[in-house]
Structure formats: C-alpha cells, structure tokens
Amino acid sequence: MEMQGCLVNSTLINFVSDMNLMDFPQKYPLGPKQQVDDTPSSPSNQRRLNDSPWSRDVEDGLLSAQLRSEHLIGSPRFCSRGNHSHTQSKRRRIITVVQRQAANVRERKRMFSLNEAFDELRRKVPTFAYEKRLSRIETLRLAMVYISFMTDLLENT
DNA sequence: TAGGCCATCTGGTCCT
DNA sequence: AGGACCAGATGGCCTA
C-alpha cells in the first residue's frame, strides 16, 4: 500500500495537471498540493451553508414558501407543466398547503444530503489548491476521470 | 453585464 | 395515501 501510495503520488500530479478541469488561469501556480477549500470560509461555500435549510429557521422557509406561492400561483410557470387539459383523465393529486410545505422541507433535506455526498466526493478526488471549489458537475467529471485513471493504473501494474 | 452555479419551490411519476 | 425522486422554473450571488 505504501509503495502504491508513492506511485500514486507521483502519477497523480501528472493526472491532475493533465485534466481539462485543471485549465485554470496561471494566477494559481502549481504550488504545494492542497485539497480544495471546503471550509465554510470560502465565499461560495459560505453562501451555501448560510442558505442551507439547517442554518435557517424552518418557519422562515415555510413563510418564504407561502409568500412565493402567493405570488407565483397563476404565473405561466404553473401552466407550462400543468397544461394537461387533454389528459384530464389522469387523476391529479390534490395536496394541502401543509402537505406542500412538508414536501418542500423534505426536498430541502434531500438536496442537503445530496450536497453532503458531493462534498464527500470532492474530498476524495485529487485537486490542487484553487480558490474556487469544484462545482458539482466538475466534481462528477473529475471523479469519472479519476476512476478511469486508477483503473488503468491497476491494470498496468 | 452575461453566464455559471446553486438553493428552493413545484408538480408529476414511481414505489411502498 | 404518502414519501422519494426527478426535472423544470426562478431568482440570487459571484466572477470574468
């Protein structure tokens, strides 16, 4: 495992620097390898954490949901997907405001756990020190390339 | 200022 | 029936 670690260390640098994802401006010189800044101090992360449902009063969320629905009901947005007049036979599920709010809370929780998984994946993929943390799509793409790279490495040793 | 990214809301569909 | 999942829409924030 140690030997493999050394091998991985040297090849990882090539791997990471070969990545298209790594075509960042040269204002980020290739210095000591560091993980992407996942600390809450990074601006984007800060915003995310602040906006997360867990740092916000649930009541706030419900209130904003209420406000939004009051404003949005009747907007074209609600017609675009709900335009099923020709398929009226499909029974439509009627939900109460309370049920809708509960569903919103569940959806926020679901998205929160999804983002936790993304954060975990970010910590697993090799990156250099950038000010900018990987986006979700970048994380997925990097992970795919990384897996392919490691697979090749295993097959060729 | 445009474009990228993200959080959130929402309605539809699937599954238990 | 209700929860999970999904995709579309929208608005806010940030960066080049």
mmCIF file with all atom_site columns, C-alpha atoms (C1' of nucleotides) in Angstrom:
data_model
loop_
_atom_site.group_PDB
_atom_site.id
_atom_site.type_symbol
_atom_site.label_atom_id
_atom_site.label_alt_id
_atom_site.label_comp_id
_atom_site.label_asym_id
_atom_site.label_entity_id
_atom_site.label_seq_id
_atom_site.pdbx_PDB_ins_code
_atom_site.Cartn_x
_atom_site.Cartn_y
_atom_site.Cartn_z
_atom_site.occupancy
_atom_site.B_iso_or_equiv
_atom_site.pdbx_formal_charge
_atom_site.auth_seq_id
_atom_site.auth_comp_id
_atom_site.auth_asym_id
_atom_site.auth_atom_id
_atom_site.pdbx_PDB_model_num
ATOM 1   C CA    . MET A 1 1   ? 0.000   0.000  0.000   1.00 0.00 ? 1   MET A CA    1
ATOM 2   C CA    . GLU A 1 2   ? 2.889   2.327  0.813   1.00 0.00 ? 2   GLU A CA    1
ATOM 3   C CA    . MET A 1 3   ? 4.589   1.581  -2.475  1.00 0.00 ? 3   MET A CA    1
ATOM 4   C CA    . GLN A 1 4   ? 1.372   2.088  -4.284  1.00 0.00 ? 4   GLN A CA    1
ATOM 5   C CA    . GLY A 1 5   ? 0.959   5.327  -2.404  1.00 0.00 ? 5   GLY A CA    1
ATOM 6   C CA    . CYS A 1 6   ? 4.279   6.635  -3.722  1.00 0.00 ? 6   CYS A CA    1
ATOM 7   C CA    . LEU A 1 7   ? 3.404   5.604  -7.221  1.00 0.00 ? 7   LEU A CA    1
ATOM 8   C CA    . VAL A 1 8   ? 0.048   7.216  -6.934  1.00 0.00 ? 8   VAL A CA    1
ATOM 9   C CA    . ASN A 1 9   ? 1.545   10.376 -5.537  1.00 0.00 ? 9   ASN A CA    1
ATOM 10  C CA    . SER A 1 10  ? 3.835   10.902 -8.482  1.00 0.00 ? 10  SER A CA    1
ATOM 11  C CA    . THR A 1 11  ? 1.362   9.922  -11.108 1.00 0.00 ? 11  THR A CA    1
ATOM 12  C CA    . LEU A 1 12  ? -1.447  11.833 -9.533  1.00 0.00 ? 12  LEU A CA    1
ATOM 13  C CA    . ILE A 1 13  ? 0.374   15.057 -10.171 1.00 0.00 ? 13  ILE A CA    1
ATOM 14  C CA    . ASN A 1 14  ? 0.558   14.244 -13.845 1.00 0.00 ? 14  ASN A CA    1
ATOM 15  C CA    . PHE A 1 15  ? -3.002  13.121 -13.763 1.00 0.00 ? 15  PHE A CA    1
ATOM 16  C CA    . VAL A 1 16  ? -4.308  16.240 -12.188 1.00 0.00 ? 16  VAL A CA    1
ATOM 17  C CA    . SER A 1 17  ? -2.233  18.557 -14.319 1.00 0.00 ? 17  SER A CA    1
ATOM 18  C CA    . ASP A 1 18  ? -3.417  16.789 -17.459 1.00 0.00 ? 18  ASP A CA    1
ATOM 19  C CA    . MET A 1 19  ? -7.022  17.308 -16.613 1.00 0.00 ? 19  MET A CA    1
ATOM 20  C CA    . ASN A 1 20  ? -9.010  19.679 -18.704 1.00 0.00 ? 20  ASN A CA    1
ATOM 21  C CA    . LEU A 1 21  ? -10.657 20.686 -15.499 1.00 0.00 ? 21  LEU A CA    1
ATOM 22  C CA    . MET A 1 22  ? -7.355  21.966 -14.347 1.00 0.00 ? 22  MET A CA    1
ATOM 23  C CA    . ASP A 1 23  ? -7.029  24.543 -17.097 1.00 0.00 ? 23  ASP A CA    1
ATOM 24  C CA    . PHE A 1 24  ? -7.292  27.374 -14.692 1.00 0.00 ? 24  PHE A CA    1
ATOM 25  C CA    . PRO A 1 25  ? -5.589  30.701 -15.137 1.00 0.00 ? 25  PRO A CA    1
ATOM 26  C CA    . GLN A 1 26  ? -1.929  30.791 -14.222 1.00 0.00 ? 26  GLN A CA    1
ATOM 27  C CA    . LYS A 1 27  ? -2.662  33.061 -11.358 1.00 0.00 ? 27  LYS A CA    1
ATOM 28  C CA    . TYR A 1 28  ? -2.951  29.807 -9.439  1.00 0.00 ? 28  TYR A CA    1
ATOM 29  C CA    . PRO A 1 29  ? 0.613   28.498 -9.715  1.00 0.00 ? 29  PRO A CA    1
ATOM 30  C CA    . LEU A 1 30  ? 1.175   24.833 -9.101  1.00 0.00 ? 30  LEU A CA    1
ATOM 31  C CA    . GLY A 1 31  ? 2.284   25.062 -5.539  1.00 0.00 ? 31  GLY A CA    1
ATOM 32  C CA    . PRO A 1 32  ? 2.107   22.537 -2.738  1.00 0.00 ? 32  PRO A CA    1
ATOM 33  C CA    . LYS A 1 33  ? -0.742  20.163 -3.266  1.00 0.00 ? 33  LYS A CA    1
ATOM 34  C CA    . GLN A 1 34  ? -3.761  21.016 -1.249  1.00 0.00 ? 34  GLN A CA    1
ATOM 35  C CA    . GLN A 1 35  ? -7.322  19.981 -1.211  1.00 0.00 ? 35  GLN A CA    1
ATOM 36  C CA    . VAL A 1 36  ? -9.998  22.245 -2.461  1.00 0.00 ? 36  VAL A CA    1
ATOM 37  C CA    . ASP A 1 37  ? -11.031 24.670 0.171   1.00 0.00 ? 37  ASP A CA    1
ATOM 38  C CA    . ASP A 1 38  ? -14.047 23.104 1.710   1.00 0.00 ? 38  ASP A CA    1
ATOM 39  C CA    . THR A 1 39  ? -14.038 25.295 4.723   1.00 0.00 ? 39  THR A CA    1
ATOM 40  C CA    . PRO A 1 40  ? -17.008 27.489 5.330   1.00 0.00 ? 40  PRO A CA    1
ATOM 41  C CA    . SER A 1 41  ? -14.747 30.482 4.831   1.00 0.00 ? 41  SER A CA    1
ATOM 42  C CA    . SER A 1 42  ? -14.729 30.078 1.084   1.00 0.00 ? 42  SER A CA    1
ATOM 43  C CA    . PRO A 1 43  ? -17.247 32.500 -0.349  1.00 0.00 ? 43  PRO A CA    1
ATOM 44  C CA    . SER A 1 44  ? -19.304 30.062 -2.350  1.00 0.00 ? 44  SER A CA    1
ATOM 45  C CA    . ASN A 1 45  ? -19.422 27.575 0.451   1.00 0.00 ? 45  ASN A CA    1
ATOM 46  C CA    . GLN A 1 46  ? -20.306 30.275 2.884   1.00 0.00 ? 46  GLN A CA    1
ATOM 47  C CA    . ARG A 1 47  ? -23.268 31.179 0.828   1.00 0.00 ? 47  ARG A CA    1
ATOM 48  C CA    . ARG A 1 48  ? -24.329 27.593 0.587   1.00 0.00 ? 48  ARG A CA    1
ATOM 49  C CA    . LEU A 1 49  ? -24.091 26.999 4.267   1.00 0.00 ? 49  LEU A CA    1
ATOM 50  C CA    . ASN A 1 50  ? -25.914 30.156 5.052   1.00 0.00 ? 50  ASN A CA    1
ATOM 51  C CA    . ASP A 1 51  ? -28.617 29.228 2.641   1.00 0.00 ? 51  ASP A CA    1
ATOM 52  C CA    . SER A 1 52  ? -28.871 25.676 3.803   1.00 0.00 ? 52  SER A CA    1
ATOM 53  C CA    . PRO A 1 53  ? -32.133 24.709 5.403   1.00 0.00 ? 53  PRO A CA    1
ATOM 54  C CA    . TRP A 1 54  ? -30.285 23.832 8.573   1.00 0.00 ? 54  TRP A CA    1
ATOM 55  C CA    . SER A 1 55  ? -28.989 27.296 9.211   1.00 0.00 ? 55  SER A CA    1
ATOM 56  C CA    . ARG A 1 56  ? -32.334 28.802 8.526   1.00 0.00 ? 56  ARG A CA    1
ATOM 57  C CA    . ASP A 1 57  ? -35.380 28.790 10.630  1.00 0.00 ? 57  ASP A CA    1
ATOM 58  C CA    . VAL A 1 58  ? -37.844 26.280 9.326   1.00 0.00 ? 58  VAL A CA    1
ATOM 59  C CA    . GLU A 1 59  ? -40.527 28.791 9.929   1.00 0.00 ? 59  GLU A CA    1
ATOM 60  C CA    . ASP A 1 60  ? -38.673 31.157 7.641   1.00 0.00 ? 60  ASP A CA    1
ATOM 61  C CA    . GLY A 1 61  ? -38.635 28.550 4.945   1.00 0.00 ? 61  GLY A CA    1
ATOM 62  C CA    . LEU A 1 62  ? -42.298 27.933 5.281   1.00 0.00 ? 62  LEU A CA    1
ATOM 63  C CA    . LEU A 1 63  ? -43.018 31.604 5.271   1.00 0.00 ? 63  LEU A CA    1
ATOM 64  C CA    . SER A 1 64  ? -40.997 32.191 2.162   1.00 0.00 ? 64  SER A CA    1
ATOM 65  C CA    . ALA A 1 65  ? -42.692 29.221 0.561   1.00 0.00 ? 65  ALA A CA    1
ATOM 66  C CA    . GLN A 1 66  ? -46.008 30.713 1.401   1.00 0.00 ? 66  GLN A CA    1
ATOM 67  C CA    . LEU A 1 67  ? -45.022 34.088 0.056   1.00 0.00 ? 67  LEU A CA    1
ATOM 68  C CA    . ARG A 1 68  ? -43.713 32.573 -3.112  1.00 0.00 ? 68  ARG A CA    1
ATOM 69  C CA    . SER A 1 69  ? -46.779 30.523 -3.740  1.00 0.00 ? 69  SER A CA    1
ATOM 70  C CA    . GLU A 1 70  ? -48.972 33.504 -3.130  1.00 0.00 ? 70  GLU A CA    1
ATOM 71  C CA    . HIS A 1 71  ? -47.005 35.430 -5.707  1.00 0.00 ? 71  HIS A CA    1
ATOM 72  C CA    . LEU A 1 72  ? -46.491 32.692 -8.227  1.00 0.00 ? 72  LEU A CA    1
ATOM 73  C CA    . ILE A 1 73  ? -49.785 30.938 -8.429  1.00 0.00 ? 73  ILE A CA    1
ATOM 74  C CA    . GLY A 1 74  ? -51.289 31.791 -11.735 1.00 0.00 ? 74  GLY A CA    1
ATOM 75  C CA    . SER A 1 75  ? -47.958 32.604 -13.341 1.00 0.00 ? 75  SER A CA    1
ATOM 76  C CA    . PRO A 1 76  ? -47.093 30.932 -16.652 1.00 0.00 ? 76  PRO A CA    1
ATOM 77  C CA    . ARG A 1 77  ? -44.776 28.656 -14.751 1.00 0.00 ? 77  ARG A CA    1
ATOM 78  C CA    . PHE A 1 78  ? -47.748 26.863 -13.304 1.00 0.00 ? 78  PHE A CA    1
ATOM 79  C CA    . CYS A 1 79  ? -49.325 26.470 -16.675 1.00 0.00 ? 79  CYS A CA    1
ATOM 80  C CA    . SER A 1 80  ? -46.343 25.113 -18.549 1.00 0.00 ? 80  SER A CA    1
ATOM 81  C CA    . ARG A 1 81  ? -46.216 21.739 -16.879 1.00 0.00 ? 81  ARG A CA    1
ATOM 82  C CA    . GLY A 1 82  ? -49.743 21.608 -15.645 1.00 0.00 ? 82  GLY A CA    1
ATOM 83  C CA    . ASN A 1 83  ? -51.150 22.015 -19.104 1.00 0.00 ? 83  ASN A CA    1
ATOM 84  C CA    . HIS A 1 84  ? -52.730 18.626 -19.259 1.00 0.00 ? 84  HIS A CA    1
ATOM 85  C CA    . SER A 1 85  ? -56.235 19.590 -20.218 1.00 0.00 ? 85  SER A CA    1
ATOM 86  C CA    . HIS A 1 86  ? -56.161 16.874 -22.861 1.00 0.00 ? 86  HIS A CA    1
ATOM 87  C CA    . THR A 1 87  ? -55.146 14.359 -20.244 1.00 0.00 ? 87  THR A CA    1
ATOM 88  C CA    . GLN A 1 88  ? -57.673 15.318 -17.660 1.00 0.00 ? 88  GLN A CA    1
ATOM 89  C CA    . SER A 1 89  ? -58.407 11.646 -17.212 1.00 0.00 ? 89  SER A CA    1
ATOM 90  C CA    . LYS A 1 90  ? -55.157 11.380 -15.288 1.00 0.00 ? 90  LYS A CA    1
ATOM 91  C CA    . ARG A 1 91  ? -56.158 11.884 -11.738 1.00 0.00 ? 91  ARG A CA    1
ATOM 92  C CA    . ARG A 1 92  ? -54.336 14.761 -10.205 1.00 0.00 ? 92  ARG A CA    1
ATOM 93  C CA    . ARG A 1 93  ? -53.106 14.549 -6.689  1.00 0.00 ? 93  ARG A CA    1
ATOM 94  C CA    . ILE A 1 94  ? -54.567 17.248 -4.543  1.00 0.00 ? 94  ILE A CA    1
ATOM 95  C CA    . ILE A 1 95  ? -52.394 18.297 -1.676  1.00 0.00 ? 95  ILE A CA    1
ATOM 96  C CA    . THR A 1 96  ? -52.989 20.797 1.031   1.00 0.00 ? 96  THR A CA    1
ATOM 97  C CA    . VAL A 1 97  ? -50.770 23.763 1.797   1.00 0.00 ? 97  VAL A CA    1
ATOM 98  C CA    . VAL A 1 98  ? -49.465 21.928 4.831   1.00 0.00 ? 98  VAL A CA    1
ATOM 99  C CA    . GLN A 1 99  ? -48.593 18.881 2.768   1.00 0.00 ? 99  GLN A CA    1
ATOM 100 C CA    . ARG A 1 100 ? -46.863 21.065 0.179   1.00 0.00 ? 100 ARG A CA    1
ATOM 101 C CA    . GLN A 1 101 ? -44.833 22.757 2.866   1.00 0.00 ? 101 GLN A CA    1
ATOM 102 C CA    . ALA A 1 102 ? -43.894 19.395 4.332   1.00 0.00 ? 102 ALA A CA    1
ATOM 103 C CA    . ALA A 1 103 ? -42.864 18.204 0.897   1.00 0.00 ? 103 ALA A CA    1
ATOM 104 C CA    . ASN A 1 104 ? -40.726 21.305 0.485   1.00 0.00 ? 104 ASN A CA    1
ATOM 105 C CA    . VAL A 1 105 ? -38.971 20.580 3.764   1.00 0.00 ? 105 VAL A CA    1
ATOM 106 C CA    . ARG A 1 106 ? -38.347 17.006 2.698   1.00 0.00 ? 106 ARG A CA    1
ATOM 107 C CA    . GLU A 1 107 ? -36.999 18.160 -0.619  1.00 0.00 ? 107 GLU A CA    1
ATOM 108 C CA    . ARG A 1 108 ? -34.617 20.556 1.101   1.00 0.00 ? 108 ARG A CA    1
ATOM 109 C CA    . LYS A 1 109 ? -33.401 17.743 3.317   1.00 0.00 ? 109 LYS A CA    1
ATOM 110 C CA    . ARG A 1 110 ? -32.948 15.525 0.307   1.00 0.00 ? 110 ARG A CA    1
ATOM 111 C CA    . MET A 1 111 ? -30.947 18.160 -1.535  1.00 0.00 ? 111 MET A CA    1
ATOM 112 C CA    . PHE A 1 112 ? -28.921 18.781 1.580   1.00 0.00 ? 112 PHE A CA    1
ATOM 113 C CA    . SER A 1 113 ? -27.901 15.142 1.822   1.00 0.00 ? 113 SER A CA    1
ATOM 114 C CA    . LEU A 1 114 ? -27.135 15.144 -1.883  1.00 0.00 ? 114 LEU A CA    1
ATOM 115 C CA    . ASN A 1 115 ? -24.800 18.080 -1.344  1.00 0.00 ? 115 ASN A CA    1
ATOM 116 C CA    . GLU A 1 116 ? -23.197 16.332 1.593   1.00 0.00 ? 116 GLU A CA    1
ATOM 117 C CA    . ALA A 1 117 ? -22.422 13.464 -0.743  1.00 0.00 ? 117 ALA A CA    1
ATOM 118 C CA    . PHE A 1 118 ? -20.949 15.895 -3.245  1.00 0.00 ? 118 PHE A CA    1
ATOM 119 C CA    . ASP A 1 119 ? -18.779 17.406 -0.529  1.00 0.00 ? 119 ASP A CA    1
ATOM 120 C CA    . GLU A 1 120 ? -17.584 13.961 0.415   1.00 0.00 ? 120 GLU A CA    1
ATOM 121 C CA    . LEU A 1 121 ? -16.777 13.188 -3.199  1.00 0.00 ? 121 LEU A CA    1
ATOM 122 C CA    . ARG A 1 122 ? -14.902 16.488 -3.501  1.00 0.00 ? 122 ARG A CA    1
ATOM 123 C CA    . ARG A 1 123 ? -12.651 15.412 -0.685  1.00 0.00 ? 123 ARG A CA    1
ATOM 124 C CA    . LYS A 1 124 ? -11.924 12.116 -2.420  1.00 0.00 ? 124 LYS A CA    1
ATOM 125 C CA    . VAL A 1 125 ? -10.828 13.406 -5.792  1.00 0.00 ? 125 VAL A CA    1
ATOM 126 C CA    . PRO A 1 126 ? -7.351  14.859 -6.169  1.00 0.00 ? 126 PRO A CA    1
ATOM 127 C CA    . THR A 1 127 ? -7.130  18.560 -6.725  1.00 0.00 ? 127 THR A CA    1
ATOM 128 C CA    . PHE A 1 128 ? -4.640  21.320 -6.453  1.00 0.00 ? 128 PHE A CA    1
ATOM 129 C CA    . ALA A 1 129 ? -5.182  24.350 -4.327  1.00 0.00 ? 129 ALA A CA    1
ATOM 130 C CA    . TYR A 1 130 ? -7.641  26.602 -6.000  1.00 0.00 ? 130 TYR A CA    1
ATOM 131 C CA    . GLU A 1 131 ? -9.561  29.445 -4.616  1.00 0.00 ? 131 GLU A CA    1
ATOM 132 C CA    . LYS A 1 132 ? -12.567 28.148 -6.418  1.00 0.00 ? 132 LYS A CA    1
ATOM 133 C CA    . ARG A 1 133 ? -14.091 24.946 -5.149  1.00 0.00 ? 133 ARG A CA    1
ATOM 134 C CA    . LEU A 1 134 ? -15.210 22.368 -7.681  1.00 0.00 ? 134 LEU A CA    1
ATOM 135 C CA    . SER A 1 135 ? -18.728 22.683 -8.885  1.00 0.00 ? 135 SER A CA    1
ATOM 136 C CA    . ARG A 1 136 ? -20.959 19.642 -8.780  1.00 0.00 ? 136 ARG A CA    1
ATOM 137 C CA    . ILE A 1 137 ? -20.572 18.895 -12.467 1.00 0.00 ? 137 ILE A CA    1
ATOM 138 C CA    . GLU A 1 138 ? -16.825 19.391 -12.259 1.00 0.00 ? 138 GLU A CA    1
ATOM 139 C CA    . THR A 1 139 ? -16.679 17.060 -9.291  1.00 0.00 ? 139 THR A CA    1
ATOM 140 C CA    . LEU A 1 140 ? -18.553 14.360 -11.156 1.00 0.00 ? 140 LEU A CA    1
ATOM 141 C CA    . ARG A 1 141 ? -16.392 14.688 -14.241 1.00 0.00 ? 141 ARG A CA    1
ATOM 142 C CA    . LEU A 1 142 ? -13.191 14.704 -12.262 1.00 0.00 ? 142 LEU A CA    1
ATOM 143 C CA    . ALA A 1 143 ? -14.324 11.643 -10.325 1.00 0.00 ? 143 ALA A CA    1
ATOM 144 C CA    . MET A 1 144 ? -15.061 9.781  -13.546 1.00 0.00 ? 144 MET A CA    1
ATOM 145 C CA    . VAL A 1 145 ? -11.642 10.565 -14.980 1.00 0.00 ? 145 VAL A CA    1
ATOM 146 C CA    . TYR A 1 146 ? -10.020 9.726  -11.691 1.00 0.00 ? 146 TYR A CA    1
ATOM 147 C CA    . ILE A 1 147 ? -11.695 6.337  -11.555 1.00 0.00 ? 147 ILE A CA    1
ATOM 148 C CA    . SER A 1 148 ? -10.630 5.596  -15.113 1.00 0.00 ? 148 SER A CA    1
ATOM 149 C CA    . PHE A 1 149 ? -7.123  6.661  -14.299 1.00 0.00 ? 149 PHE A CA    1
ATOM 150 C CA    . MET A 1 150 ? -6.901  4.473  -11.233 1.00 0.00 ? 150 MET A CA    1
ATOM 151 C CA    . THR A 1 151 ? -8.396  1.544  -13.107 1.00 0.00 ? 151 THR A CA    1
ATOM 152 C CA    . ASP A 1 152 ? -5.774  1.861  -15.816 1.00 0.00 ? 152 ASP A CA    1
ATOM 153 C CA    . LEU A 1 153 ? -3.112  2.130  -13.184 1.00 0.00 ? 153 LEU A CA    1
ATOM 154 C CA    . LEU A 1 154 ? -4.220  -1.080 -11.534 1.00 0.00 ? 154 LEU A CA    1
ATOM 155 C CA    . GLU A 1 155 ? -4.439  -2.959 -14.796 1.00 0.00 ? 155 GLU A CA    1
ATOM 156 C CA    . ASN A 1 156 ? -0.972  -1.908 -15.880 1.00 0.00 ? 156 ASN A CA    1
ATOM 157 C CA    . THR A 1 157 ? 0.816   -2.872 -12.698 1.00 0.00 ? 157 THR A CA    1
ATOM 158 C "C1'" . DT  B 2 1   ? -23.377 42.729 -17.609 1.00 0.00 ? 1   DT  B "C1'" 1
ATOM 159 C "C1'" . DA  B 2 2   ? -23.745 37.980 -19.137 1.00 0.00 ? 2   DA  B "C1'" 1
ATOM 160 C "C1'" . DG  B 2 3   ? -23.155 33.465 -17.808 1.00 0.00 ? 3   DG  B "C1'" 1
ATOM 161 C "C1'" . DG  B 2 4   ? -22.370 29.824 -14.387 1.00 0.00 ? 4   DG  B "C1'" 1
ATOM 162 C "C1'" . DC  B 2 5   ? -23.708 27.788 -10.240 1.00 0.00 ? 5   DC  B "C1'" 1
ATOM 163 C "C1'" . DC  B 2 6   ? -26.734 26.925 -6.681  1.00 0.00 ? 6   DC  B "C1'" 1
ATOM 164 C "C1'" . DA  B 2 7   ? -30.916 26.811 -3.483  1.00 0.00 ? 7   DA  B "C1'" 1
ATOM 165 C "C1'" . DT  B 2 8   ? -35.560 26.465 -3.486  1.00 0.00 ? 8   DT  B "C1'" 1
ATOM 166 C "C1'" . DC  B 2 9   ? -40.257 25.642 -4.947  1.00 0.00 ? 9   DC  B "C1'" 1
ATOM 167 C "C1'" . DT  B 2 10  ? -43.265 22.916 -7.510  1.00 0.00 ? 10  DT  B "C1'" 1
ATOM 168 C "C1'" . DG  B 2 11  ? -45.893 19.268 -9.903  1.00 0.00 ? 11  DG  B "C1'" 1
ATOM 169 C "C1'" . DG  B 2 12  ? -45.516 14.773 -11.968 1.00 0.00 ? 12  DG  B "C1'" 1
ATOM 170 C "C1'" . DT  B 2 13  ? -44.271 9.975  -11.539 1.00 0.00 ? 13  DT  B "C1'" 1
ATOM 171 C "C1'" . DC  B 2 14  ? -42.781 5.906  -9.216  1.00 0.00 ? 14  DC  B "C1'" 1
ATOM 172 C "C1'" . DC  B 2 15  ? -42.667 2.999  -5.304  1.00 0.00 ? 15  DC  B "C1'" 1
ATOM 173 C "C1'" . DT  B 2 16  ? -44.010 1.081  -0.790  1.00 0.00 ? 16  DT  B "C1'" 1
ATOM 174 C "C1'" . DA  C 3 1   ? -52.073 7.693  0.660   1.00 0.00 ? 1   DA  C "C1'" 1
ATOM 175 C "C1'" . DG  C 3 2   ? -47.818 9.463  1.233   1.00 0.00 ? 2   DG  C "C1'" 1
ATOM 176 C "C1'" . DG  C 3 3   ? -42.807 9.672  0.717   1.00 0.00 ? 3   DG  C "C1'" 1
ATOM 177 C "C1'" . DA  C 3 4   ? -38.870 9.622  -2.571  1.00 0.00 ? 4   DA  C "C1'" 1
ATOM 178 C "C1'" . DC  C 3 5   ? -37.152 11.029 -6.690  1.00 0.00 ? 5   DC  C "C1'" 1
ATOM 179 C "C1'" . DC  C 3 6   ? -36.867 13.875 -10.662 1.00 0.00 ? 6   DC  C "C1'" 1
ATOM 180 C "C1'" . DA  C 3 7   ? -36.832 17.758 -13.782 1.00 0.00 ? 7   DA  C "C1'" 1
ATOM 181 C "C1'" . DG  C 3 8   ? -38.305 22.451 -14.918 1.00 0.00 ? 8   DG  C "C1'" 1
ATOM 182 C "C1'" . DA  C 3 9   ? -38.582 27.205 -13.451 1.00 0.00 ? 9   DA  C "C1'" 1
ATOM 183 C "C1'" . DT  C 3 10  ? -36.972 31.069 -10.971 1.00 0.00 ? 10  DT  C "C1'" 1
ATOM 184 C "C1'" . DG  C 3 11  ? -34.164 34.238 -8.505  1.00 0.00 ? 11  DG  C "C1'" 1
ATOM 185 C "C1'" . DG  C 3 12  ? -29.878 35.402 -6.055  1.00 0.00 ? 12  DG  C "C1'" 1
ATOM 186 C "C1'" . DC  C 3 13  ? -24.922 35.527 -5.794  1.00 0.00 ? 13  DC  C "C1'" 1
ATOM 187 C "C1'" . DC  C 3 14  ? -20.430 35.602 -7.812  1.00 0.00 ? 14  DC  C "C1'" 1
ATOM 188 C "C1'" . DT  C 3 15  ? -16.911 36.089 -11.313 1.00 0.00 ? 15  DT  C "C1'" 1
ATOM 189 C "C1'" . DA  C 3 16  ? -14.717 37.207 -15.731 1.00 0.00 ? 16  DA  C "C1'" 1
#
